[in-house]
Amino acid sequence: MITQNMQDAINDQINKELYSSYLYLSMAAYFEDNNLPGFAHWMRVQESEEREHAMKLYDFLLERGGRVILKTIDAPKTEWKSTLEVAEEVAAHEAKVTTSIYSLYETALKEKDYPAQVMLQWFITEQVEEEKNAAEIVSTLKLIEAHGTAILMLDKQLGKRGAD
Ligand code: FEO
């Protein structure tokens, strides 16, 4: 049976994952409004991943005989100054989620909850990917801002070049 502390911490994380989903859905709506359907698609994909993260924790709690307690989800922001600002916020948000997953893992260590430790290792690996993807988009947008799109075309061309 899962301990109360572990259960509370997982319920908090479910709320954070659902907030992430809500935030990304709001960002998708912002992009749709700014005629950027590709960026909106990126956010929709992120949004559904966040719901999957919440459900992974939800199902884990049920499998362990715990009780899922859903809480209020804060309203997300709705306006941003630029595409870069959104991407930077995604990156910062993912870094926050990583910290939160680490603290959940520390609770699992303290509670000697071995199944939770195994389950959370998946999240730790996932966060490496999430942070990397967001950082790449921020870097590309900054490159475009500084040098225009021609540099990306040249980079693509050089990437295809074989050895002479
Ligand atoms: Fe659920 Fe993007 O971390």
PDB file of C-alpha atoms and ligand atoms in Angstrom:
ATOM      1  CA  MET A   1       0.000   0.000   0.000  1.00  0.00           C
ATOM      2  CA  ILE A   2       1.265   3.448  -0.883  1.00  0.00           C
ATOM      3  CA  THR A   3       2.118   5.866   1.942  1.00  0.00           C
ATOM      4  CA  GLN A   4       0.082   9.039   2.489  1.00  0.00           C
ATOM      5  CA  ASN A   5       3.123  11.225   1.748  1.00  0.00           C
ATOM      6  CA  MET A   6       3.789   9.479  -1.537  1.00  0.00           C
ATOM      7  CA  GLN A   7       0.120   9.633  -2.488  1.00  0.00           C
ATOM      8  CA  ASP A   8      -0.057  13.369  -1.738  1.00  0.00           C
ATOM      9  CA  ALA A   9       3.104  14.044  -3.744  1.00  0.00           C
ATOM     10  CA  ILE A  10       1.796  12.088  -6.744  1.00  0.00           C
ATOM     11  CA  ASN A  11      -1.539  13.886  -6.590  1.00  0.00           C
ATOM     12  CA  ASP A  12       0.342  17.206  -6.627  1.00  0.00           C
ATOM     13  CA  GLN A  13       2.305  16.085  -9.660  1.00  0.00           C
ATOM     14  CA  ILE A  14      -0.908  15.045 -11.459  1.00  0.00           C
ATOM     15  CA  ASN A  15      -2.109  18.610 -10.959  1.00  0.00           C
ATOM     16  CA  LYS A  16       1.158  20.004 -12.349  1.00  0.00           C
ATOM     17  CA  GLU A  17       0.977  17.790 -15.427  1.00  0.00           C
ATOM     18  CA  LEU A  18      -2.617  18.844 -16.042  1.00  0.00           C
ATOM     19  CA  TYR A  19      -1.607  22.485 -15.640  1.00  0.00           C
ATOM     20  CA  SER A  20       1.168  21.905 -18.213  1.00  0.00           C
ATOM     21  CA  SER A  21      -1.446  20.487 -20.556  1.00  0.00           C
ATOM     22  CA  TYR A  22      -3.677  23.526 -20.001  1.00  0.00           C
ATOM     23  CA  LEU A  23      -0.762  25.937 -20.514  1.00  0.00           C
ATOM     24  CA  TYR A  24       0.264  24.299 -23.801  1.00  0.00           C
ATOM     25  CA  LEU A  25      -3.325  24.276 -25.016  1.00  0.00           C
ATOM     26  CA  SER A  26      -3.436  28.012 -24.331  1.00  0.00           C
ATOM     27  CA  MET A  27      -0.195  28.469 -26.268  1.00  0.00           C
ATOM     28  CA  ALA A  28      -1.707  26.461 -29.158  1.00  0.00           C
ATOM     29  CA  ALA A  29      -4.682  28.833 -29.179  1.00  0.00           C
ATOM     30  CA  TYR A  30      -2.296  31.829 -29.222  1.00  0.00           C
ATOM     31  CA  PHE A  31      -0.450  30.392 -32.228  1.00  0.00           C
ATOM     32  CA  GLU A  32      -3.716  29.631 -34.062  1.00  0.00           C
ATOM     33  CA  ASP A  33      -4.716  33.244 -33.468  1.00  0.00           C
ATOM     34  CA  ASN A  34      -1.385  34.386 -34.935  1.00  0.00           C
ATOM     35  CA  ASN A  35      -1.710  32.222 -38.071  1.00  0.00           C
ATOM     36  CA  LEU A  36       1.049  29.824 -37.092  1.00  0.00           C
ATOM     37  CA  PRO A  37      -0.626  26.394 -37.427  1.00  0.00           C
ATOM     38  CA  GLY A  38       2.726  24.554 -37.336  1.00  0.00           C
ATOM     39  CA  PHE A  39       3.603  26.010 -33.952  1.00  0.00           C
ATOM     40  CA  ALA A  40       0.034  25.358 -32.818  1.00  0.00           C
ATOM     41  CA  HIS A  41       0.487  21.717 -33.856  1.00  0.00           C
ATOM     42  CA  TRP A  42       3.693  21.506 -31.805  1.00  0.00           C
ATOM     43  CA  MET A  43       1.787  22.763 -28.757  1.00  0.00           C
ATOM     44  CA  ARG A  44      -1.153  20.411 -29.354  1.00  0.00           C
ATOM     45  CA  VAL A  45       1.232  17.459 -29.433  1.00  0.00           C
ATOM     46  CA  GLN A  46       2.863  18.716 -26.212  1.00  0.00           C
ATOM     47  CA  GLU A  47      -0.528  19.195 -24.638  1.00  0.00           C
ATOM     48  CA  SER A  48      -1.590  15.623 -25.287  1.00  0.00           C
ATOM     49  CA  GLU A  49       1.753  14.325 -23.954  1.00  0.00           C
ATOM     50  CA  GLU A  50       1.139  16.195 -20.708  1.00  0.00           C
ATOM     51  CA  ARG A  51      -2.260  14.570 -20.327  1.00  0.00           C
ATOM     52  CA  GLU A  52      -0.573  11.200 -20.873  1.00  0.00           C
ATOM     53  CA  HIS A  53       1.938  12.069 -18.132  1.00  0.00           C
ATOM     54  CA  ALA A  54      -0.912  12.907 -15.760  1.00  0.00           C
ATOM     55  CA  MET A  55      -2.657   9.633 -16.620  1.00  0.00           C
ATOM     56  CA  LYS A  56       0.511   7.602 -16.079  1.00  0.00           C
ATOM     57  CA  LEU A  57       0.639   8.936 -12.508  1.00  0.00           C
ATOM     58  CA  TYR A  58      -3.125   8.547 -12.095  1.00  0.00           C
ATOM     59  CA  ASP A  59      -3.012   4.872 -13.143  1.00  0.00           C
ATOM     60  CA  PHE A  60       0.067   4.215 -11.018  1.00  0.00           C
ATOM     61  CA  LEU A  61      -1.738   5.538  -7.957  1.00  0.00           C
ATOM     62  CA  LEU A  62      -4.744   3.317  -8.666  1.00  0.00           C
ATOM     63  CA  GLU A  63      -2.557   0.239  -9.223  1.00  0.00           C
ATOM     64  CA  ARG A  64      -0.994   0.835  -5.821  1.00  0.00           C
ATOM     65  CA  GLY A  65      -4.343   1.067  -4.062  1.00  0.00           C
ATOM     66  CA  GLY A  66      -4.060   4.845  -3.672  1.00  0.00           C
ATOM     67  CA  ARG A  67      -6.712   7.518  -4.051  1.00  0.00           C
ATOM     68  CA  VAL A  68      -6.583  10.043  -6.886  1.00  0.00           C
ATOM     69  CA  ILE A  69      -7.575  13.514  -5.680  1.00  0.00           C
ATOM     70  CA  LEU A  70      -7.984  16.080  -8.447  1.00  0.00           C
ATOM     71  CA  LYS A  71      -7.497  19.733  -7.550  1.00  0.00           C
ATOM     72  CA  THR A  72      -8.163  23.080  -9.157  1.00  0.00           C
ATOM     73  CA  ILE A  73      -6.105  23.749 -12.261  1.00  0.00           C
ATOM     74  CA  ASP A  74      -4.838  27.342 -12.389  1.00  0.00           C
ATOM     75  CA  ALA A  75      -5.809  29.431 -15.407  1.00  0.00           C
ATOM     76  CA  PRO A  76      -2.915  29.674 -17.862  1.00  0.00           C
ATOM     77  CA  LYS A  77      -1.599  32.838 -19.481  1.00  0.00           C
ATOM     78  CA  THR A  78      -3.270  33.704 -22.767  1.00  0.00           C
ATOM     79  CA  GLU A  79      -1.041  36.362 -24.358  1.00  0.00           C
ATOM     80  CA  TRP A  80       2.634  36.491 -25.272  1.00  0.00           C
ATOM     81  CA  LYS A  81       4.797  39.087 -26.999  1.00  0.00           C
ATOM     82  CA  SER A  82       6.371  36.782 -29.570  1.00  0.00           C
ATOM     83  CA  THR A  83       6.925  33.228 -30.712  1.00  0.00           C
ATOM     84  CA  LEU A  84      10.342  33.341 -29.039  1.00  0.00           C
ATOM     85  CA  GLU A  85       8.771  34.377 -25.756  1.00  0.00           C
ATOM     86  CA  VAL A  86       6.423  31.364 -25.898  1.00  0.00           C
ATOM     87  CA  ALA A  87       9.296  28.986 -26.681  1.00  0.00           C
ATOM     88  CA  GLU A  88      11.372  30.429 -23.828  1.00  0.00           C
ATOM     89  CA  GLU A  89       8.451  29.941 -21.481  1.00  0.00           C
ATOM     90  CA  VAL A  90       8.057  26.328 -22.577  1.00  0.00           C
ATOM     91  CA  ALA A  91      11.766  25.764 -21.865  1.00  0.00           C
ATOM     92  CA  ALA A  92      11.528  27.430 -18.446  1.00  0.00           C
ATOM     93  CA  HIS A  93       8.349  25.520 -17.641  1.00  0.00           C
ATOM     94  CA  GLU A  94       9.926  22.175 -18.530  1.00  0.00           C
ATOM     95  CA  ALA A  95      12.914  22.990 -16.294  1.00  0.00           C
ATOM     96  CA  LYS A  96      10.435  23.599 -13.454  1.00  0.00           C
ATOM     97  CA  VAL A  97       8.702  20.288 -14.150  1.00  0.00           C
ATOM     98  CA  THR A  98      12.078  18.531 -14.023  1.00  0.00           C
ATOM     99  CA  THR A  99      12.747  20.012 -10.570  1.00  0.00           C
ATOM    100  CA  SER A 100       9.350  18.837  -9.463  1.00  0.00           C
ATOM    101  CA  ILE A 101       9.967  15.282 -10.778  1.00  0.00           C
ATOM    102  CA  TYR A 102      13.295  15.212  -8.931  1.00  0.00           C
ATOM    103  CA  SER A 103      11.610  16.219  -5.716  1.00  0.00           C
ATOM    104  CA  LEU A 104       8.961  13.523  -6.256  1.00  0.00           C
ATOM    105  CA  TYR A 105      11.782  11.015  -6.733  1.00  0.00           C
ATOM    106  CA  GLU A 106      13.365  12.197  -3.477  1.00  0.00           C
ATOM    107  CA  THR A 107      10.046  11.549  -1.722  1.00  0.00           C
ATOM    108  CA  ALA A 108      10.017   8.035  -3.227  1.00  0.00           C
ATOM    109  CA  LEU A 109      13.529   7.469  -1.838  1.00  0.00           C
ATOM    110  CA  LYS A 110      12.569   8.767   1.599  1.00  0.00           C
ATOM    111  CA  GLU A 111       9.401   6.662   1.676  1.00  0.00           C
ATOM    112  CA  LYS A 112      11.364   3.614   0.438  1.00  0.00           C
ATOM    113  CA  ASP A 113       8.773   3.307  -2.316  1.00  0.00           C
ATOM    114  CA  TYR A 114      10.653   1.160  -4.829  1.00  0.00           C
ATOM    115  CA  PRO A 115       7.863   0.816  -7.426  1.00  0.00           C
ATOM    116  CA  ALA A 116       7.497   4.624  -7.465  1.00  0.00           C
ATOM    117  CA  GLN A 117      11.246   4.975  -7.995  1.00  0.00           C
ATOM    118  CA  VAL A 118      11.102   2.652 -11.013  1.00  0.00           C
ATOM    119  CA  MET A 119       8.038   4.432 -12.448  1.00  0.00           C
ATOM    120  CA  LEU A 120       9.654   7.866 -11.969  1.00  0.00           C
ATOM    121  CA  GLN A 121      12.772   6.873 -13.844  1.00  0.00           C
ATOM    122  CA  TRP A 122      10.653   6.999 -17.002  1.00  0.00           C
ATOM    123  CA  PHE A 123       9.752  10.631 -16.164  1.00  0.00           C
ATOM    124  CA  ILE A 124      13.387  11.533 -15.472  1.00  0.00           C
ATOM    125  CA  THR A 125      14.399  10.284 -18.934  1.00  0.00           C
ATOM    126  CA  GLU A 126      11.384  11.966 -20.542  1.00  0.00           C
ATOM    127  CA  GLN A 127      12.344  15.323 -19.002  1.00  0.00           C
ATOM    128  CA  VAL A 128      15.800  15.176 -20.611  1.00  0.00           C
ATOM    129  CA  GLU A 129      14.070  14.916 -24.002  1.00  0.00           C
ATOM    130  CA  GLU A 130      11.472  17.589 -23.177  1.00  0.00           C
ATOM    131  CA  GLU A 131      14.124  20.100 -22.100  1.00  0.00           C
ATOM    132  CA  LYS A 132      16.308  19.346 -25.117  1.00  0.00           C
ATOM    133  CA  ASN A 133      13.438  19.830 -27.605  1.00  0.00           C
ATOM    134  CA  ALA A 134      12.380  23.133 -26.088  1.00  0.00           C
ATOM    135  CA  ALA A 135      15.990  24.411 -25.979  1.00  0.00           C
ATOM    136  CA  GLU A 136      16.445  23.545 -29.665  1.00  0.00           C
ATOM    137  CA  ILE A 137      13.386  25.533 -30.684  1.00  0.00           C
ATOM    138  CA  VAL A 138      14.549  28.525 -28.604  1.00  0.00           C
ATOM    139  CA  SER A 139      18.015  28.368 -30.240  1.00  0.00           C
ATOM    140  CA  THR A 140      16.563  28.174 -33.756  1.00  0.00           C
ATOM    141  CA  LEU A 141      14.261  31.130 -33.133  1.00  0.00           C
ATOM    142  CA  LYS A 142      17.152  33.166 -31.755  1.00  0.00           C
ATOM    143  CA  LEU A 143      19.244  32.290 -34.796  1.00  0.00           C
ATOM    144  CA  ILE A 144      16.461  33.466 -37.109  1.00  0.00           C
ATOM    145  CA  GLU A 145      16.112  36.663 -35.084  1.00  0.00           C
ATOM    146  CA  ALA A 146      19.847  37.368 -35.346  1.00  0.00           C
ATOM    147  CA  HIS A 147      20.591  36.203 -38.899  1.00  0.00           C
ATOM    148  CA  GLY A 148      17.314  35.682 -40.773  1.00  0.00           C
ATOM    149  CA  THR A 149      16.195  32.394 -42.341  1.00  0.00           C
ATOM    150  CA  ALA A 150      19.006  32.166 -44.942  1.00  0.00           C
ATOM    151  CA  ILE A 151      21.369  30.777 -42.314  1.00  0.00           C
ATOM    152  CA  LEU A 152      18.977  27.859 -41.705  1.00  0.00           C
ATOM    153  CA  MET A 153      18.839  27.072 -45.426  1.00  0.00           C
ATOM    154  CA  LEU A 154      22.624  27.112 -45.632  1.00  0.00           C
ATOM    155  CA  ASP A 155      22.861  24.918 -42.517  1.00  0.00           C
ATOM    156  CA  LYS A 156      20.480  22.398 -44.111  1.00  0.00           C
ATOM    157  CA  GLN A 157      22.501  22.430 -47.317  1.00  0.00           C
ATOM    158  CA  LEU A 158      25.778  21.862 -45.457  1.00  0.00           C
ATOM    159  CA  GLY A 159      24.201  19.044 -43.468  1.00  0.00           C
ATOM    160  CA  LYS A 160      23.534  17.150 -46.712  1.00  0.00           C
ATOM    161  CA  ARG A 161      27.031  17.606 -48.121  1.00  0.00           C
ATOM    162  CA  GLY A 162      29.052  14.409 -48.631  1.00  0.00           C
ATOM    163  CA  ALA A 163      32.835  14.071 -48.414  1.00  0.00           C
ATOM    164  CA  ASP A 164      34.666  15.240 -51.578  1.00  0.00           C
TER     165      ASP A 164
HETATM  166 FE1  FEO B   1       5.090  16.382 -18.247  1.00  0.00          FE
HETATM  167 FE2  FEO B   1       6.539  18.277 -20.314  1.00  0.00          FE
HETATM  168  O1  FEO B   1       6.545  17.301 -18.721  1.00  0.00           O
END
